[in-house]
PDB file of C-alpha atoms in Angstrom:
ATOM      1  CA  MET A   1      77.996  73.406  66.909  1.00 54.00           C
ATOM      2  CA  LEU A   2      74.423  73.981  67.751  1.00 53.00           C
ATOM      3  CA  SER A   3      71.424  71.844  66.988  1.00 52.00           C
ATOM      4  CA  PRO A   4      67.723  71.759  67.874  1.00 51.00           C
ATOM      5  CA  VAL A   5      65.691  68.565  68.074  1.00 51.00           C
ATOM      6  CA  ASP A   6      62.001  69.196  67.368  1.00 44.00           C
ATOM      7  CA  ARG A   7      61.145  71.360  64.394  1.00 50.00           C
ATOM      8  CA  GLY A   8      58.001  73.379  65.055  1.00 46.00           C
ATOM      9  CA  LYS A   9      56.264  70.649  67.027  1.00 54.00           C
ATOM     10  CA  PRO A  10      54.412  71.303  70.265  1.00 59.00           C
ATOM     11  CA  GLY A  11      56.448  70.407  73.333  1.00 71.00           C
ATOM     12  CA  SER A  12      60.077  71.348  73.794  1.00 77.00           C
ATOM     13  CA  LYS A  13      63.347  71.569  71.916  1.00 79.00           C
ATOM     14  CA  MET A  14      66.769  70.553  73.123  1.00 82.00           C
ATOM     15  CA  HIS A  15      69.595  72.912  72.190  1.00 83.00           C
ATOM     16  CA  ILE A  16      73.126  71.608  72.435  1.00 84.00           C
ATOM     17  CA  LEU A  17      76.422  73.411  72.043  1.00 85.00           C
ATOM     18  CA  SER A  18      79.243  70.922  71.499  1.00 84.00           C
ATOM     19  CA  ASP A  19      82.938  70.979  70.760  1.00 83.00           C
ATOM     20  CA  THR A  20      84.578  69.584  67.629  1.00 82.00           C
ATOM     21  CA  ASN A  21      84.582  66.064  69.037  1.00 83.00           C
ATOM     22  CA  GLY A  22      80.870  66.126  69.844  1.00 82.00           C
ATOM     23  CA  LEU A  23      81.169  66.478  73.603  1.00 85.00           C
ATOM     24  CA  PRO A  24      78.240  68.531  74.884  1.00 86.00           C
ATOM     25  CA  LEU A  25      79.498  71.783  76.398  1.00 84.00           C
ATOM     26  CA  LEU A  26      76.167  73.411  77.091  1.00 84.00           C
ATOM     27  CA  VAL A  27      72.575  72.213  76.951  1.00 85.00           C
ATOM     28  CA  GLY A  28      69.334  74.138  76.937  1.00 83.00           C
ATOM     29  CA  VAL A  29      65.598  73.707  76.521  1.00 84.00           C
ATOM     30  CA  SER A  30      63.118  75.968  74.759  1.00 82.00           C
ATOM     31  CA  ALA A  31      59.436  75.788  73.891  1.00 78.00           C
ATOM     32  CA  GLY A  32      58.553  73.704  70.860  1.00 76.00           C
ATOM     33  CA  ASN A  33      56.728  76.532  69.114  1.00 79.00           C
ATOM     34  CA  THR A  34      59.680  78.985  69.126  1.00 80.00           C
ATOM     35  CA  HIS A  35      61.988  79.280  66.163  1.00 81.00           C
ATOM     36  CA  ASP A  36      65.272  77.381  66.343  1.00 78.00           C
ATOM     37  CA  SER A  37      67.377  80.516  65.911  1.00 79.00           C
ATOM     38  CA  GLU A  38      66.029  82.019  69.145  1.00 83.00           C
ATOM     39  CA  GLY A  39      68.181  79.561  71.100  1.00 81.00           C
ATOM     40  CA  LEU A  40      71.494  80.644  69.571  1.00 83.00           C
ATOM     41  CA  LYS A  41      72.279  83.788  71.566  1.00 84.00           C
ATOM     42  CA  PRO A  42      71.542  82.329  75.016  1.00 83.00           C
ATOM     43  CA  MET A  43      73.639  79.267  74.223  1.00 82.00           C
ATOM     44  CA  VAL A  44      76.661  81.227  72.997  1.00 83.00           C
ATOM     45  CA  GLU A  45      76.388  83.756  75.840  1.00 81.00           C
ATOM     46  CA  GLY A  46      76.077  80.934  78.362  1.00 77.00           C
ATOM     47  CA  HIS A  47      79.307  79.335  77.190  1.00 76.00           C
ATOM     48  CA  GLN A  48      82.045  80.457  79.560  1.00 65.00           C
ATOM     49  CA  THR A  49      85.358  81.504  78.093  1.00 69.00           C
ATOM     50  CA  ARG A  50      88.455  80.493  79.975  1.00 67.00           C
ATOM     51  CA  HIS A  51      91.221  82.927  80.795  1.00 66.00           C
ATOM     52  CA  ASP A  52      94.858  81.877  80.999  1.00 67.00           C
ATOM     53  CA  PRO A  53      96.465  84.266  83.521  1.00 72.00           C
ATOM     54  CA  HIS A  54     100.016  83.359  82.447  1.00 75.00           C
ATOM     55  CA  ASN A  55      99.815  84.758  78.938  1.00 72.00           C
ATOM     56  CA  GLY A  56      96.579  86.787  79.208  1.00 68.00           C
ATOM     57  CA  ARG A  57      94.721  84.835  76.522  1.00 69.00           C
ATOM     58  CA  TYR A  58      91.036  84.007  76.450  1.00 68.00           C
ATOM     59  CA  PHE A  59      89.914  80.684  75.013  1.00 69.00           C
ATOM     60  CA  LYS A  60      86.699  81.269  73.130  1.00 72.00           C
ATOM     61  CA  PRO A  61      84.901  79.455  70.331  1.00 76.00           C
ATOM     62  CA  GLN A  62      86.567  79.996  66.967  1.00 80.00           C
ATOM     63  CA  ARG A  63      83.803  78.818  64.639  1.00 82.00           C
ATOM     64  CA  LEU A  64      80.129  78.011  64.871  1.00 82.00           C
ATOM     65  CA  HIS A  65      78.650  75.441  62.499  1.00 80.00           C
ATOM     66  CA  ALA A  66      74.866  75.420  62.224  1.00 80.00           C
ATOM     67  CA  ASP A  67      72.111  74.466  59.828  1.00 76.00           C
ATOM     68  CA  LYS A  68      69.851  76.694  57.741  1.00 79.00           C
ATOM     69  CA  ALA A  69      67.460  77.373  60.607  1.00 81.00           C
ATOM     70  CA  TYR A  70      70.062  79.764  62.058  1.00 83.00           C
ATOM     71  CA  ASP A  71      70.554  81.722  58.825  1.00 84.00           C
ATOM     72  CA  ARG A  72      69.632  85.244  59.899  1.00 87.00           C
ATOM     73  CA  ALA A  73      71.598  88.387  59.121  1.00 89.00           C
ATOM     74  CA  ASP A  74      71.343  89.748  62.680  1.00 90.00           C
ATOM     75  CA  LEU A  75      72.735  86.488  64.128  1.00 88.00           C
ATOM     76  CA  ARG A  76      75.616  86.522  61.643  1.00 89.00           C
ATOM     77  CA  ARG A  77      76.471  90.122  62.590  1.00 90.00           C
ATOM     78  CA  TRP A  78      76.202  89.316  66.289  1.00 90.00           C
ATOM     79  CA  LEU A  79      78.572  86.335  65.970  1.00 88.00           C
ATOM     80  CA  ARG A  80      81.069  88.316  63.898  1.00 89.00           C
ATOM     81  CA  GLY A  81      80.950  91.049  66.545  1.00 89.00           C
ATOM     82  CA  LYS A  82      82.007  88.429  69.079  1.00 85.00           C
ATOM     83  CA  ARG A  83      84.789  87.370  66.667  1.00 86.00           C
ATOM     84  CA  ILE A  84      83.354  83.901  66.163  1.00 86.00           C
ATOM     85  CA  GLY A  85      83.636  82.470  62.657  1.00 86.00           C
ATOM     86  CA  VAL A  86      80.286  81.733  61.059  1.00 85.00           C
ATOM     87  CA  ARG A  87      79.645  78.512  59.133  1.00 81.00           C
ATOM     88  CA  ILE A  88      75.887  78.610  58.724  1.00 79.00           C
ATOM     89  CA  ALA A  89      74.288  77.219  55.579  1.00 75.00           C
ATOM     90  CA  ARG A  90      72.543  79.962  53.632  1.00 77.00           C
ATOM     91  CA  LYS A  91      68.933  79.440  52.630  1.00 76.00           C
ATOM     92  CA  GLY A  92      68.494  78.963  48.907  1.00 73.00           C
ATOM     93  CA  ILE A  93      72.246  79.201  48.179  1.00 72.00           C
ATOM     94  CA  GLU A  94      74.134  76.365  49.864  1.00 64.00           C
ATOM     95  CA  SER A  95      73.071  72.774  50.027  1.00 63.00           C
ATOM     96  CA  SER A  96      72.956  70.983  53.355  1.00 58.00           C
ATOM     97  CA  GLU A  97      75.539  68.489  52.159  1.00 61.00           C
ATOM     98  CA  ARG A  98      78.371  70.999  52.286  1.00 58.00           C
ATOM     99  CA  LEU A  99      78.039  71.410  56.044  1.00 53.00           C
ATOM    100  CA  GLY A 100      77.371  67.710  56.448  1.00 63.00           C
ATOM    101  CA  ARG A 101      81.067  67.009  56.882  1.00 65.00           C
ATOM    102  CA  ARG A 102      80.996  68.801  60.226  1.00 68.00           C
ATOM    103  CA  ARG A 103      77.309  68.423  61.015  1.00 71.00           C
ATOM    104  CA  TRP A 104      77.453  64.671  61.724  1.00 76.00           C
ATOM    105  CA  VAL A 105      79.306  65.474  64.950  1.00 80.00           C
ATOM    106  CA  ILE A 106      76.313  67.232  66.500  1.00 78.00           C
ATOM    107  CA  GLU A 107      73.958  64.609  65.089  1.00 78.00           C
ATOM    108  CA  ARG A 108      75.999  61.933  66.875  1.00 82.00           C
ATOM    109  CA  THR A 109      75.797  63.958  70.096  1.00 82.00           C
ATOM    110  CA  MET A 110      72.038  64.188  69.718  1.00 81.00           C
ATOM    111  CA  SER A 111      71.950  60.421  69.258  1.00 81.00           C
ATOM    112  CA  TRP A 112      74.012  59.917  72.423  1.00 83.00           C
ATOM    113  CA  LEU A 113      71.605  62.066  74.420  1.00 81.00           C
ATOM    114  CA  SER A 114      68.437  60.590  72.960  1.00 82.00           C
ATOM    115  CA  GLY A 115      69.699  57.161  74.012  1.00 79.00           C
ATOM    116  CA  TYR A 116      68.771  57.975  77.613  1.00 77.00           C
ATOM    117  CA  ARG A 117      65.233  56.780  78.288  1.00 73.00           C
ATOM    118  CA  ARG A 118      64.244  59.713  80.434  1.00 70.00           C
ATOM    119  CA  LEU A 119      64.805  62.184  77.580  1.00 73.00           C
ATOM    120  CA  SER A 120      63.370  60.492  74.523  1.00 70.00           C
ATOM    121  CA  PRO A 121      59.751  60.957  75.208  1.00 69.00           C
ATOM    122  CA  ARG A 122      59.641  63.841  77.603  1.00 70.00           C
ATOM    123  CA  TYR A 123      58.119  62.617  80.865  1.00 70.00           C
ATOM    124  CA  GLU A 124      58.878  65.723  82.924  1.00 72.00           C
ATOM    125  CA  ARG A 125      56.311  68.496  82.983  1.00 76.00           C
ATOM    126  CA  ASP A 126      58.583  71.027  84.642  1.00 79.00           C
ATOM    127  CA  PRO A 127      61.239  72.329  82.206  1.00 80.00           C
ATOM    128  CA  ARG A 128      63.750  72.703  85.058  1.00 86.00           C
ATOM    129  CA  ASN A 129      63.544  68.978  85.790  1.00 84.00           C
ATOM    130  CA  TYR A 130      63.903  68.129  82.106  1.00 82.00           C
ATOM    131  CA  LEU A 131      66.902  70.459  81.833  1.00 88.00           C
ATOM    132  CA  ALA A 132      68.450  68.777  84.879  1.00 87.00           C
ATOM    133  CA  PHE A 133      68.083  65.333  83.283  1.00 87.00           C
ATOM    134  CA  LEU A 134      69.482  66.691  80.028  1.00 87.00           C
ATOM    135  CA  GLY A 135      72.483  68.089  81.901  1.00 88.00           C
ATOM    136  CA  LEU A 136      72.975  64.779  83.670  1.00 89.00           C
ATOM    137  CA  ALA A 137      72.895  62.915  80.340  1.00 88.00           C
ATOM    138  CA  ALA A 138      75.460  65.343  78.902  1.00 90.00           C
ATOM    139  CA  THR A 139      77.679  64.770  81.942  1.00 89.00           C
ATOM    140  CA  LEU A 140      77.424  61.010  81.484  1.00 89.00           C
ATOM    141  CA  CYS A 141      78.392  61.361  77.807  1.00 87.00           C
ATOM    142  CA  CYS A 142      81.494  63.340  78.790  1.00 87.00           C
ATOM    143  CA  TYR A 143      82.356  60.832  81.517  1.00 90.00           C
ATOM    144  CA  LYS A 144      82.045  57.872  79.153  1.00 88.00           C
ATOM    145  CA  ARG A 145      84.281  59.614  76.639  1.00 86.00           C
ATOM    146  CA  LEU A 146      86.867  60.372  79.341  1.00 86.00           C
ATOM    147  CA  VAL A 147      86.890  56.750  80.512  1.00 87.00           C
ATOM    148  CA  ARG A 148      87.312  55.546  76.935  1.00 84.00           C
ATOM    149  CA  LEU A 149      90.270  57.909  76.378  1.00 81.00           C
ATOM    150  CA  THR A 150      92.050  57.011  79.609  1.00 82.00           C
ATOM    151  CA  THR A 151      91.780  53.218  79.407  1.00 74.00           C
TER     152      THR A 151
END
């Protein structure tokens, strides 16, 4: 699942790729005045697939759920070419509620990350520093989930 934070505002946008449980797999930052869909390709390409040498299988994403901001024909073709199922709401056809059953997962992840004080108003001027803090917050979210599952 992929989700931006700011919609057309000056500043920056957080992009998060998460698994089905909402654990952040990959985080990214883009300029606030770029369109949300511009962050999709770098996020999907940045996600490493794992290879199981015993049976020769690759573990790759099966489906991508996203909101209407990512509804572009070229992105749909690109994802299908990578054999990733597309669940993107279509503009003017589907309501947002239909994807809402899966969408709350990424919204919860965004809430987890925005709970860290350093990220909520952006204090860092350098995007590399902000990305580092975002990555650290994502790591802490994964760690907290791991501790909760093992205790």
